[in-house]
Protein backbone atom coordinates (compact mmCIF):
# COMPACT_ATOMS: atom_id res chain seq x y z
CA UNK A 1 0.00 0.00 0.00
CA UNK A 2 1.18 3.49 -0.84
CA UNK A 3 0.44 6.26 1.63
CA UNK A 4 0.40 9.88 0.52
CA UNK A 5 0.84 13.06 2.49
CA UNK A 6 -1.91 15.67 2.25
CA UNK A 7 0.29 17.81 -0.04
CA UNK A 8 0.99 14.81 -2.30
CA UNK A 9 -2.69 13.96 -2.44
CA UNK A 10 -3.53 17.58 -3.32
CA UNK A 11 -0.89 17.59 -6.06
CA UNK A 12 -2.38 14.50 -7.69
CA UNK A 13 -5.93 15.83 -7.37
CA UNK A 14 -4.81 19.07 -9.06
CA UNK A 15 -4.09 17.01 -12.20
CA UNK A 16 -7.06 14.65 -11.74
CA UNK A 17 -9.34 17.67 -11.98
CA UNK A 18 -8.29 18.08 -15.62
CA UNK A 19 -9.88 14.91 -16.95
CA UNK A 20 -9.78 15.93 -20.61
CA UNK A 21 -5.99 16.44 -20.42
CA UNK A 22 -5.62 13.04 -18.75
CA UNK A 23 -7.69 11.45 -21.50
CA UNK A 24 -5.51 13.03 -24.19
CA UNK A 25 -2.42 11.51 -22.60
CA UNK A 26 -4.05 8.17 -21.80
CA UNK A 27 -5.58 7.69 -25.23
CA UNK A 28 -2.50 8.98 -27.06
CA UNK A 29 0.04 6.82 -25.23
CA UNK A 30 -1.86 3.66 -24.51
CA UNK A 31 -4.72 3.48 -26.98
CA UNK A 32 -3.42 5.26 -30.06
CA UNK A 33 -6.55 4.46 -32.09
CA UNK A 34 -8.61 6.55 -29.64
CA UNK A 35 -6.43 9.67 -29.79
CA UNK A 36 -8.45 12.77 -30.51
CA UNK A 37 -11.73 11.14 -29.51
CA UNK A 38 -14.07 12.83 -27.07
CA UNK A 39 -13.44 11.85 -23.46
CA UNK A 40 -15.77 8.90 -22.78
CA UNK A 41 -18.05 8.61 -19.78
CA UNK A 42 -16.27 5.51 -18.49
CA UNK A 43 -13.01 7.48 -18.26
CA UNK A 44 -14.69 10.29 -16.32
CA UNK A 45 -16.07 7.70 -13.88
CA UNK A 46 -12.65 6.08 -13.57
CA UNK A 47 -11.04 9.43 -12.72
CA UNK A 48 -13.76 10.39 -10.23
CA UNK A 49 -13.41 7.03 -8.47
CA UNK A 50 -9.63 7.39 -8.50
CA UNK A 51 -9.89 10.87 -6.99
CA UNK A 52 -11.88 9.37 -4.14
CA UNK A 53 -9.08 6.85 -3.54
CA UNK A 54 -6.45 9.60 -3.63
CA UNK A 55 -8.43 11.70 -1.15
CA UNK A 56 -8.21 8.79 1.32
CA UNK A 57 -4.41 9.15 0.92
CA UNK A 58 -3.97 5.37 0.96
CA UNK A 59 -3.60 3.69 -2.41
CA UNK A 60 -3.99 -0.04 -2.73
CA UNK A 61 -5.56 -2.52 -5.12
CA UNK A 62 -5.25 -0.17 -8.10
CA UNK A 63 -5.92 -1.29 -11.64
CA UNK A 64 -3.34 -0.86 -14.39
CA UNK A 65 -5.43 1.99 -15.80
CA UNK A 66 -5.53 3.77 -12.45
CA UNK A 67 -1.76 3.43 -12.08
CA UNK A 68 -1.23 4.87 -15.57
CA UNK A 69 -3.43 7.82 -14.71
CA UNK A 70 -1.59 8.45 -11.44
CA UNK A 71 1.76 8.33 -13.25
CA UNK A 72 0.41 10.95 -15.66
CA UNK A 73 -0.66 13.05 -12.69
CA UNK A 74 3.05 13.35 -11.89
CA UNK A 75 4.55 13.56 -15.37
CA UNK A 76 1.86 15.95 -16.62
CA UNK A 77 1.75 18.11 -13.52
CA UNK A 78 1.76 21.87 -14.00
CA UNK A 79 2.53 22.59 -10.35
CA UNK A 80 6.20 23.46 -10.93
CA UNK A 81 5.16 25.96 -13.60
CA UNK A 82 2.62 27.42 -11.20
CA UNK A 83 5.36 27.63 -8.54
CA UNK A 84 7.64 29.45 -10.99
CA UNK A 85 4.86 31.94 -11.73
CA UNK A 86 4.28 32.48 -7.99
CA UNK A 87 7.99 33.20 -7.47
CA UNK A 88 8.12 35.56 -10.45
CA UNK A 89 5.06 37.39 -9.10
CA UNK A 90 6.78 37.78 -5.71
CA UNK A 91 4.23 35.60 -3.93
CA UNK A 92 6.66 32.83 -2.95
CA UNK A 93 10.37 32.48 -2.28
CA UNK A 94 12.59 30.76 -4.89
CA UNK A 95 12.81 27.71 -2.60
CA UNK A 96 9.13 27.04 -3.35
CA UNK A 97 10.03 25.83 -6.85
CA UNK A 98 12.49 23.28 -5.48
CA UNK A 99 10.04 22.18 -2.78
CA UNK A 100 7.31 21.62 -5.38
CA UNK A 101 9.63 19.67 -7.67
CA UNK A 102 10.90 17.55 -4.77
CA UNK A 103 7.35 16.74 -3.68
CA UNK A 104 6.54 15.50 -7.19
CA UNK A 105 9.78 13.49 -7.21
CA UNK A 106 8.79 11.82 -3.92
CA UNK A 107 5.43 10.87 -5.44
CA UNK A 108 7.23 9.49 -8.52
CA UNK A 109 9.47 7.43 -6.24
CA UNK A 110 6.38 5.96 -4.57
CA UNK A 111 4.93 5.05 -7.97
CA UNK A 112 8.21 3.85 -9.50
CA UNK A 113 7.45 0.13 -9.19
CA UNK A 114 4.47 0.56 -11.50
CA UNK A 115 6.43 1.35 -14.65
CA UNK A 116 9.53 0.01 -16.38
CA UNK A 117 10.73 3.50 -17.26
CA UNK A 118 11.59 6.24 -14.77
CA UNK A 119 8.67 8.61 -14.21
CA UNK A 120 9.27 12.05 -15.67
CA UNK A 121 9.03 14.87 -13.14
CA UNK A 122 8.58 18.28 -14.78
CA UNK A 123 10.87 21.18 -13.95
CA UNK A 124 8.60 23.86 -15.37
mmCIF file of N, CA and C in Angstrom:
data_model
loop_
_atom_site.group_PDB
_atom_site.id
_atom_site.type_symbol
_atom_site.label_atom_id
_atom_site.label_comp_id
_atom_site.label_asym_id
_atom_site.label_seq_id
_atom_site.Cartn_x
_atom_site.Cartn_y
_atom_site.Cartn_z
ATOM 1 N N UNK A 1 0.843 -1.174 0.000
ATOM 2 C CA UNK A 1 0.000 0.000 0.000
ATOM 3 C C UNK A 1 0.892 1.242 0.000
ATOM 4 N N UNK A 2 0.480 2.220 -0.769
ATOM 5 C CA UNK A 2 1.178 3.494 -0.837
ATOM 6 C C UNK A 2 0.382 4.513 -0.031
ATOM 7 N N UNK A 3 1.068 5.219 0.836
ATOM 8 C CA UNK A 3 0.439 6.260 1.632
ATOM 9 C C UNK A 3 0.961 7.611 1.166
ATOM 10 N N UNK A 4 0.059 8.540 0.975
ATOM 11 C CA UNK A 4 0.404 9.883 0.519
ATOM 12 C C UNK A 4 0.245 10.894 1.646
ATOM 13 N N UNK A 5 1.056 11.931 1.594
ATOM 14 C CA UNK A 5 0.837 13.058 2.495
ATOM 15 C C UNK A 5 -0.326 13.873 1.945
ATOM 16 N N UNK A 6 -0.824 14.798 2.735
ATOM 17 C CA UNK A 6 -1.905 15.672 2.254
ATOM 18 C C UNK A 6 -1.444 16.476 1.044
ATOM 19 N N UNK A 7 -0.236 17.020 1.086
ATOM 20 C CA UNK A 7 0.290 17.806 -0.037
ATOM 21 C C UNK A 7 0.419 16.949 -1.292
ATOM 22 N N UNK A 8 0.866 15.709 -1.143
ATOM 23 C CA UNK A 8 0.992 14.813 -2.296
ATOM 24 C C UNK A 8 -0.374 14.486 -2.876
ATOM 25 N N UNK A 9 -1.331 14.225 -1.996
ATOM 26 C CA UNK A 9 -2.693 13.956 -2.439
ATOM 27 C C UNK A 9 -3.252 15.157 -3.202
ATOM 28 N N UNK A 10 -3.052 16.354 -2.658
ATOM 29 C CA UNK A 10 -3.535 17.576 -3.317
ATOM 30 C C UNK A 10 -2.882 17.769 -4.679
ATOM 31 N N UNK A 11 -1.599 17.445 -4.782
ATOM 32 C CA UNK A 11 -0.886 17.586 -6.057
ATOM 33 C C UNK A 11 -1.471 16.659 -7.121
ATOM 34 N N UNK A 12 -1.788 15.458 -6.740
ATOM 35 C CA UNK A 12 -2.382 14.504 -7.690
ATOM 36 C C UNK A 12 -3.785 14.959 -8.075
ATOM 37 N N UNK A 13 -4.555 15.390 -7.094
ATOM 38 C CA UNK A 13 -5.926 15.833 -7.367
ATOM 39 C C UNK A 13 -5.930 17.050 -8.292
ATOM 40 N N UNK A 14 -4.921 17.903 -8.169
ATOM 41 C CA UNK A 14 -4.812 19.066 -9.058
ATOM 42 C C UNK A 14 -4.830 18.616 -10.514
ATOM 43 N N UNK A 15 -4.123 17.535 -10.829
ATOM 44 C CA UNK A 15 -4.092 17.015 -12.201
ATOM 45 C C UNK A 15 -5.353 16.195 -12.505
ATOM 46 N N UNK A 16 -5.851 15.457 -11.526
ATOM 47 C CA UNK A 16 -7.060 14.650 -11.745
ATOM 48 C C UNK A 16 -8.270 15.517 -12.085
ATOM 49 N N UNK A 17 -8.237 16.762 -11.683
ATOM 50 C CA UNK A 17 -9.344 17.671 -11.980
ATOM 51 C C UNK A 17 -9.377 18.101 -13.445
ATOM 52 N N UNK A 18 -8.366 17.715 -14.203
ATOM 53 C CA UNK A 18 -8.290 18.081 -15.622
ATOM 54 C C UNK A 18 -8.440 16.783 -16.434
ATOM 55 N N UNK A 19 -9.632 16.228 -16.377
ATOM 56 C CA UNK A 19 -9.881 14.905 -16.950
ATOM 57 C C UNK A 19 -9.637 14.874 -18.457
ATOM 58 N N UNK A 20 -9.998 15.930 -19.159
ATOM 59 C CA UNK A 20 -9.781 15.933 -20.612
ATOM 60 C C UNK A 20 -8.294 15.847 -20.962
ATOM 61 N N UNK A 21 -7.437 16.517 -20.187
ATOM 62 C CA UNK A 21 -5.991 16.436 -20.423
ATOM 63 C C UNK A 21 -5.480 15.030 -20.114
ATOM 64 N N UNK A 22 -5.998 14.426 -19.066
ATOM 65 C CA UNK A 22 -5.618 13.044 -18.747
ATOM 66 C C UNK A 22 -6.023 12.097 -19.867
ATOM 67 N N UNK A 23 -7.211 12.299 -20.416
ATOM 68 C CA UNK A 23 -7.687 11.453 -21.502
ATOM 69 C C UNK A 23 -6.788 11.593 -22.729
ATOM 70 N N UNK A 24 -6.393 12.819 -23.045
ATOM 71 C CA UNK A 24 -5.505 13.035 -24.193
ATOM 72 C C UNK A 24 -4.218 12.244 -24.036
ATOM 73 N N UNK A 25 -3.649 12.260 -22.854
ATOM 74 C CA UNK A 25 -2.424 11.508 -22.600
ATOM 75 C C UNK A 25 -2.698 10.012 -22.616
ATOM 76 N N UNK A 26 -3.721 9.590 -21.911
ATOM 77 C CA UNK A 26 -4.050 8.166 -21.801
ATOM 78 C C UNK A 26 -4.353 7.566 -23.169
ATOM 79 N N UNK A 27 -5.195 8.233 -23.931
ATOM 80 C CA UNK A 27 -5.582 7.688 -25.231
ATOM 81 C C UNK A 27 -4.435 7.779 -26.220
ATOM 82 N N UNK A 28 -3.609 8.819 -26.130
ATOM 83 C CA UNK A 28 -2.503 8.982 -27.058
ATOM 84 C C UNK A 28 -1.373 8.006 -26.821
ATOM 85 N N UNK A 29 -1.076 7.705 -25.549
ATOM 86 C CA UNK A 29 0.038 6.823 -25.230
ATOM 87 C C UNK A 29 -0.343 5.356 -25.218
ATOM 88 N N UNK A 30 -1.523 5.053 -24.755
ATOM 89 C CA UNK A 30 -1.864 3.661 -24.506
ATOM 90 C C UNK A 30 -2.916 3.092 -25.462
ATOM 91 N N UNK A 31 -3.675 3.947 -26.067
ATOM 92 C CA UNK A 31 -4.719 3.482 -26.975
ATOM 93 C C UNK A 31 -4.712 4.397 -28.204
ATOM 94 N N UNK A 32 -3.659 4.302 -28.980
ATOM 95 C CA UNK A 32 -3.418 5.257 -30.064
ATOM 96 C C UNK A 32 -4.616 5.407 -31.002
ATOM 97 N N UNK A 33 -5.402 4.361 -31.189
ATOM 98 C CA UNK A 33 -6.550 4.460 -32.089
ATOM 99 C C UNK A 33 -7.666 5.344 -31.524
ATOM 100 N N UNK A 34 -7.598 5.702 -30.246
ATOM 101 C CA UNK A 34 -8.613 6.549 -29.636
ATOM 102 C C UNK A 34 -8.181 8.008 -29.543
ATOM 103 N N UNK A 35 -6.939 8.302 -29.912
ATOM 104 C CA UNK A 35 -6.428 9.666 -29.787
ATOM 105 C C UNK A 35 -7.319 10.645 -30.535
ATOM 106 N N UNK A 36 -7.613 11.743 -29.903
ATOM 107 C CA UNK A 36 -8.447 12.767 -30.515
ATOM 108 C C UNK A 36 -9.935 12.538 -30.333
ATOM 109 N N UNK A 37 -10.322 11.414 -29.759
ATOM 110 C CA UNK A 37 -11.734 11.143 -29.513
ATOM 111 C C UNK A 37 -12.200 11.922 -28.288
ATOM 112 N N UNK A 38 -13.492 12.166 -28.230
ATOM 113 C CA UNK A 38 -14.074 12.828 -27.073
ATOM 114 C C UNK A 38 -13.875 11.956 -25.834
ATOM 115 N N UNK A 39 -13.658 12.592 -24.702
ATOM 116 C CA UNK A 39 -13.443 11.852 -23.460
ATOM 117 C C UNK A 39 -14.698 11.054 -23.127
ATOM 118 N N UNK A 40 -14.581 9.726 -23.042
ATOM 119 C CA UNK A 40 -15.767 8.902 -22.779
ATOM 120 C C UNK A 40 -16.204 8.928 -21.316
ATOM 121 N N UNK A 41 -17.457 8.614 -21.118
ATOM 122 C CA UNK A 41 -18.049 8.610 -19.779
ATOM 123 C C UNK A 41 -17.321 7.652 -18.854
ATOM 124 N N UNK A 42 -16.931 6.477 -19.363
ATOM 125 C CA UNK A 42 -16.266 5.510 -18.491
ATOM 126 C C UNK A 42 -14.956 6.074 -17.945
ATOM 127 N N UNK A 43 -14.266 6.911 -18.725
ATOM 128 C CA UNK A 43 -13.007 7.481 -18.263
ATOM 129 C C UNK A 43 -13.265 8.535 -17.184
ATOM 130 N N UNK A 44 -14.316 9.329 -17.357
ATOM 131 C CA UNK A 44 -14.693 10.287 -16.316
ATOM 132 C C UNK A 44 -14.965 9.548 -15.002
ATOM 133 N N UNK A 45 -15.749 8.470 -15.082
ATOM 134 C CA UNK A 45 -16.073 7.703 -13.875
ATOM 135 C C UNK A 45 -14.801 7.140 -13.235
ATOM 136 N N UNK A 46 -13.903 6.635 -14.064
ATOM 137 C CA UNK A 46 -12.650 6.084 -13.566
ATOM 138 C C UNK A 46 -11.860 7.145 -12.810
ATOM 139 N N UNK A 47 -11.781 8.341 -13.368
ATOM 140 C CA UNK A 47 -11.038 9.432 -12.722
ATOM 141 C C UNK A 47 -11.715 9.900 -11.436
ATOM 142 N N UNK A 48 -13.029 9.978 -11.440
ATOM 143 C CA UNK A 48 -13.763 10.392 -10.232
ATOM 144 C C UNK A 48 -13.555 9.359 -9.125
ATOM 145 N N UNK A 49 -13.640 8.081 -9.459
ATOM 146 C CA UNK A 49 -13.411 7.027 -8.465
ATOM 147 C C UNK A 49 -11.970 7.061 -7.965
ATOM 148 N N UNK A 50 -11.040 7.318 -8.874
ATOM 149 C CA UNK A 50 -9.634 7.389 -8.497
ATOM 150 C C UNK A 50 -9.386 8.585 -7.579
ATOM 151 N N UNK A 51 -10.039 9.701 -7.857
ATOM 152 C CA UNK A 51 -9.889 10.874 -6.989
ATOM 153 C C UNK A 51 -10.346 10.545 -5.572
ATOM 154 N N UNK A 52 -11.403 9.781 -5.449
ATOM 155 C CA UNK A 52 -11.883 9.367 -4.135
ATOM 156 C C UNK A 52 -10.814 8.543 -3.408
ATOM 157 N N UNK A 53 -10.155 7.656 -4.137
ATOM 158 C CA UNK A 53 -9.079 6.846 -3.543
ATOM 159 C C UNK A 53 -7.918 7.729 -3.114
ATOM 160 N N UNK A 54 -7.569 8.700 -3.950
ATOM 161 C CA UNK A 54 -6.451 9.597 -3.630
ATOM 162 C C UNK A 54 -6.779 10.453 -2.411
ATOM 163 N N UNK A 55 -8.024 10.894 -2.303
ATOM 164 C CA UNK A 55 -8.426 11.700 -1.145
ATOM 165 C C UNK A 55 -8.264 10.929 0.167
ATOM 166 N N UNK A 56 -8.400 9.605 0.109
ATOM 167 C CA UNK A 56 -8.209 8.790 1.317
ATOM 168 C C UNK A 56 -6.733 8.730 1.707
ATOM 169 N N UNK A 57 -5.856 9.091 0.757
ATOM 170 C CA UNK A 57 -4.406 9.152 0.917
ATOM 171 C C UNK A 57 -3.763 7.793 1.114
ATOM 172 N N UNK A 58 -4.519 6.719 0.887
ATOM 173 C CA UNK A 58 -3.967 5.369 0.957
ATOM 174 C C UNK A 58 -4.357 4.646 -0.325
ATOM 175 N N UNK A 59 -3.343 4.312 -1.108
ATOM 176 C CA UNK A 59 -3.603 3.692 -2.405
ATOM 177 C C UNK A 59 -3.246 2.213 -2.355
ATOM 178 N N UNK A 60 -4.232 1.398 -2.607
ATOM 179 C CA UNK A 60 -3.988 -0.037 -2.726
ATOM 180 C C UNK A 60 -4.990 -0.626 -3.701
ATOM 181 N N UNK A 61 -4.687 -1.806 -4.196
ATOM 182 C CA UNK A 61 -5.562 -2.518 -5.123
ATOM 183 C C UNK A 61 -5.956 -1.663 -6.325
ATOM 184 N N UNK A 62 -4.979 -1.004 -6.927
ATOM 185 C CA UNK A 62 -5.248 -0.173 -8.097
ATOM 186 C C UNK A 62 -5.164 -0.994 -9.370
ATOM 187 N N UNK A 63 -5.986 -0.642 -10.341
ATOM 188 C CA UNK A 63 -5.918 -1.290 -11.644
ATOM 189 C C UNK A 63 -4.746 -0.711 -12.440
ATOM 190 N N UNK A 64 -4.403 -1.365 -13.510
ATOM 191 C CA UNK A 64 -3.344 -0.863 -14.390
ATOM 192 C C UNK A 64 -3.719 0.515 -14.923
ATOM 193 N N UNK A 65 -4.979 0.698 -15.287
ATOM 194 C CA UNK A 65 -5.430 1.992 -15.800
ATOM 195 C C UNK A 65 -5.282 3.087 -14.751
ATOM 196 N N UNK A 66 -5.653 2.780 -13.518
ATOM 197 C CA UNK A 66 -5.530 3.768 -12.447
ATOM 198 C C UNK A 66 -4.064 4.139 -12.212
ATOM 199 N N UNK A 67 -3.194 3.152 -12.251
ATOM 200 C CA UNK A 67 -1.764 3.425 -12.082
ATOM 201 C C UNK A 67 -1.243 4.301 -13.213
ATOM 202 N N UNK A 68 -1.657 4.042 -14.435
ATOM 203 C CA UNK A 68 -1.228 4.866 -15.574
ATOM 204 C C UNK A 68 -1.684 6.310 -15.393
ATOM 205 N N UNK A 69 -2.896 6.470 -14.927
ATOM 206 C CA UNK A 69 -3.425 7.822 -14.713
ATOM 207 C C UNK A 69 -2.639 8.530 -13.613
ATOM 208 N N UNK A 70 -2.341 7.837 -12.530
ATOM 209 C CA UNK A 70 -1.588 8.453 -11.442
ATOM 210 C C UNK A 70 -0.174 8.825 -11.882
ATOM 211 N N UNK A 71 0.435 7.991 -12.704
ATOM 212 C CA UNK A 71 1.759 8.331 -13.249
ATOM 213 C C UNK A 71 1.653 9.607 -14.073
ATOM 214 N N UNK A 72 0.598 9.735 -14.876
ATOM 215 C CA UNK A 72 0.413 10.953 -15.659
ATOM 216 C C UNK A 72 0.169 12.166 -14.764
ATOM 217 N N UNK A 73 -0.439 11.937 -13.611
ATOM 218 C CA UNK A 73 -0.658 13.049 -12.685
ATOM 219 C C UNK A 73 0.665 13.638 -12.218
ATOM 220 N N UNK A 74 1.716 12.844 -12.216
ATOM 221 C CA UNK A 74 3.046 13.349 -11.885
ATOM 222 C C UNK A 74 3.704 13.934 -13.130
ATOM 223 N N UNK A 75 3.799 13.136 -14.181
ATOM 224 C CA UNK A 75 4.548 13.565 -15.373
ATOM 225 C C UNK A 75 3.876 14.717 -16.115
ATOM 226 N N UNK A 76 2.571 14.871 -15.964
ATOM 227 C CA UNK A 76 1.861 15.952 -16.624
ATOM 228 C C UNK A 76 1.527 17.112 -15.704
ATOM 229 N N UNK A 77 2.069 17.077 -14.501
ATOM 230 C CA UNK A 77 1.749 18.112 -13.518
ATOM 231 C C UNK A 77 2.221 19.484 -13.990
ATOM 232 N N UNK A 78 1.409 20.476 -13.698
ATOM 233 C CA UNK A 78 1.763 21.866 -13.998
ATOM 234 C C UNK A 78 2.148 22.629 -12.733
ATOM 235 N N UNK A 79 2.286 21.924 -11.625
ATOM 236 C CA UNK A 79 2.534 22.586 -10.348
ATOM 237 C C UNK A 79 3.879 23.309 -10.293
ATOM 238 N N UNK A 80 4.911 22.771 -10.936
ATOM 239 C CA UNK A 80 6.201 23.458 -10.927
ATOM 240 C C UNK A 80 6.083 24.763 -11.714
ATOM 241 N N UNK A 81 5.393 24.727 -12.837
ATOM 242 C CA UNK A 81 5.163 25.956 -13.604
ATOM 243 C C UNK A 81 4.382 26.976 -12.806
ATOM 244 N N UNK A 82 3.400 26.522 -12.064
ATOM 245 C CA UNK A 82 2.624 27.418 -11.202
ATOM 246 C C UNK A 82 3.527 27.992 -10.106
ATOM 247 N N UNK A 83 4.418 27.160 -9.565
ATOM 248 C CA UNK A 83 5.358 27.634 -8.539
ATOM 249 C C UNK A 83 6.300 28.692 -9.118
ATOM 250 N N UNK A 84 6.766 28.468 -10.328
ATOM 251 C CA UNK A 84 7.642 29.451 -10.988
ATOM 252 C C UNK A 84 6.908 30.776 -11.140
ATOM 253 N N UNK A 85 5.660 30.716 -11.586
ATOM 254 C CA UNK A 85 4.863 31.942 -11.726
ATOM 255 C C UNK A 85 4.699 32.656 -10.384
ATOM 256 N N UNK A 86 4.458 31.888 -9.317
ATOM 257 C CA UNK A 86 4.282 32.483 -7.991
ATOM 258 C C UNK A 86 5.561 33.175 -7.522
ATOM 259 N N UNK A 87 6.710 32.578 -7.832
ATOM 260 C CA UNK A 87 7.987 33.202 -7.470
ATOM 261 C C UNK A 87 8.207 34.466 -8.288
ATOM 262 N N UNK A 88 7.943 34.380 -9.590
ATOM 263 C CA UNK A 88 8.118 35.558 -10.451
ATOM 264 C C UNK A 88 7.186 36.699 -10.063
ATOM 265 N N UNK A 89 6.020 36.371 -9.534
ATOM 266 C CA UNK A 89 5.064 37.393 -9.097
ATOM 267 C C UNK A 89 5.360 37.895 -7.679
ATOM 268 N N UNK A 90 6.400 37.346 -7.048
ATOM 269 C CA UNK A 90 6.778 37.775 -5.712
ATOM 270 C C UNK A 90 5.915 37.202 -4.605
ATOM 271 N N UNK A 91 5.120 36.181 -4.921
ATOM 272 C CA UNK A 91 4.226 35.599 -3.925
ATOM 273 C C UNK A 91 4.888 34.509 -3.086
ATOM 274 N N UNK A 92 5.951 33.921 -3.628
ATOM 275 C CA UNK A 92 6.659 32.833 -2.947
ATOM 276 C C UNK A 92 8.157 33.057 -3.081
ATOM 277 N N UNK A 93 8.917 32.416 -2.197
ATOM 278 C CA UNK A 93 10.373 32.483 -2.281
ATOM 279 C C UNK A 93 10.859 31.489 -3.344
ATOM 280 N N UNK A 94 12.054 31.680 -3.877
ATOM 281 C CA UNK A 94 12.587 30.759 -4.886
ATOM 282 C C UNK A 94 12.643 29.299 -4.412
ATOM 283 N N UNK A 95 12.771 29.077 -3.125
ATOM 284 C CA UNK A 95 12.814 27.715 -2.597
ATOM 285 C C UNK A 95 11.515 26.952 -2.874
ATOM 286 N N UNK A 96 10.438 27.675 -3.084
ATOM 287 C CA UNK A 96 9.131 27.041 -3.349
ATOM 288 C C UNK A 96 9.169 26.186 -4.616
ATOM 289 N N UNK A 97 9.917 26.609 -5.605
ATOM 290 C CA UNK A 97 10.033 25.834 -6.847
ATOM 291 C C UNK A 97 10.687 24.483 -6.554
ATOM 292 N N UNK A 98 11.782 24.515 -5.825
ATOM 293 C CA UNK A 98 12.491 23.280 -5.475
ATOM 294 C C UNK A 98 11.618 22.381 -4.609
ATOM 295 N N UNK A 99 10.919 22.965 -3.650
ATOM 296 C CA UNK A 99 10.037 22.181 -2.779
ATOM 297 C C UNK A 99 8.942 21.482 -3.591
ATOM 298 N N UNK A 100 8.376 22.201 -4.543
ATOM 299 C CA UNK A 100 7.312 21.624 -5.377
ATOM 300 C C UNK A 100 7.862 20.488 -6.225
ATOM 301 N N UNK A 101 9.010 20.708 -6.848
ATOM 302 C CA UNK A 101 9.634 19.667 -7.669
ATOM 303 C C UNK A 101 9.976 18.442 -6.820
ATOM 304 N N UNK A 102 10.536 18.665 -5.641
ATOM 305 C CA UNK A 102 10.902 17.550 -4.765
ATOM 306 C C UNK A 102 9.681 16.758 -4.312
ATOM 307 N N UNK A 103 8.571 17.440 -4.062
ATOM 308 C CA UNK A 103 7.351 16.739 -3.676
ATOM 309 C C UNK A 103 6.895 15.808 -4.814
ATOM 310 N N UNK A 104 6.921 16.326 -6.044
ATOM 311 C CA UNK A 104 6.541 15.497 -7.194
ATOM 312 C C UNK A 104 7.513 14.331 -7.356
ATOM 313 N N UNK A 105 8.797 14.563 -7.119
ATOM 314 C CA UNK A 105 9.782 13.487 -7.209
ATOM 315 C C UNK A 105 9.497 12.409 -6.164
ATOM 316 N N UNK A 106 9.118 12.817 -4.961
ATOM 317 C CA UNK A 106 8.786 11.821 -3.924
ATOM 318 C C UNK A 106 7.569 10.986 -4.332
ATOM 319 N N UNK A 107 6.590 11.618 -4.948
ATOM 320 C CA UNK A 107 5.434 10.868 -5.444
ATOM 321 C C UNK A 107 5.893 9.887 -6.517
ATOM 322 N N UNK A 108 6.721 10.361 -7.454
ATOM 323 C CA UNK A 108 7.231 9.490 -8.518
ATOM 324 C C UNK A 108 7.979 8.304 -7.929
ATOM 325 N N UNK A 109 8.751 8.530 -6.892
ATOM 326 C CA UNK A 109 9.469 7.432 -6.235
ATOM 327 C C UNK A 109 8.491 6.406 -5.673
ATOM 328 N N UNK A 110 7.384 6.882 -5.107
ATOM 329 C CA UNK A 110 6.383 5.960 -4.566
ATOM 330 C C UNK A 110 5.724 5.133 -5.667
ATOM 331 N N UNK A 111 5.589 5.727 -6.855
ATOM 332 C CA UNK A 111 4.928 5.045 -7.971
ATOM 333 C C UNK A 111 5.913 4.293 -8.868
ATOM 334 N N UNK A 112 7.182 4.345 -8.577
ATOM 335 C CA UNK A 112 8.213 3.847 -9.499
ATOM 336 C C UNK A 112 8.101 2.348 -9.813
ATOM 337 N N UNK A 113 7.555 1.579 -8.922
ATOM 338 C CA UNK A 113 7.446 0.134 -9.187
ATOM 339 C C UNK A 113 6.359 -0.193 -10.204
ATOM 340 N N UNK A 114 5.571 0.785 -10.580
ATOM 341 C CA UNK A 114 4.465 0.557 -11.502
ATOM 342 C C UNK A 114 4.873 0.620 -12.968
ATOM 343 N N UNK A 115 6.048 1.127 -13.263
ATOM 344 C CA UNK A 115 6.432 1.348 -14.654
ATOM 345 C C UNK A 115 7.874 0.910 -14.853
ATOM 346 N N UNK A 116 8.167 0.451 -16.055
ATOM 347 C CA UNK A 116 9.529 0.014 -16.379
ATOM 348 C C UNK A 116 10.466 1.202 -16.539
ATOM 349 N N UNK A 117 9.941 2.298 -17.028
ATOM 350 C CA UNK A 117 10.731 3.502 -17.263
ATOM 351 C C UNK A 117 10.640 4.429 -16.054
ATOM 352 N N UNK A 118 11.683 5.247 -15.843
ATOM 353 C CA UNK A 118 11.586 6.239 -14.766
ATOM 354 C C UNK A 118 10.443 7.211 -15.078
ATOM 355 N N UNK A 119 9.791 7.669 -14.047
ATOM 356 C CA UNK A 119 8.673 8.605 -14.206
ATOM 357 C C UNK A 119 9.234 10.016 -14.348
ATOM 358 N N UNK A 120 8.838 10.684 -15.410
ATOM 359 C CA UNK A 120 9.273 12.052 -15.669
ATOM 360 C C UNK A 120 8.660 12.982 -14.637
ATOM 361 N N UNK A 121 9.505 13.846 -14.065
ATOM 362 C CA UNK A 121 9.028 14.869 -13.136
ATOM 363 C C UNK A 121 9.357 16.220 -13.764
ATOM 364 N N UNK A 122 8.343 17.000 -14.095
ATOM 365 C CA UNK A 122 8.583 18.276 -14.783
ATOM 366 C C UNK A 122 9.345 19.290 -13.928
ATOM 367 N N UNK A 123 10.116 20.113 -14.615
ATOM 368 C CA UNK A 123 10.870 21.183 -13.948
ATOM 369 C C UNK A 123 10.246 22.543 -14.219
ATOM 370 N N UNK A 124 9.275 22.608 -15.120
ATOM 371 C CA UNK A 124 8.597 23.860 -15.368
ATOM 372 C C UNK A 124 7.216 23.599 -15.917
#
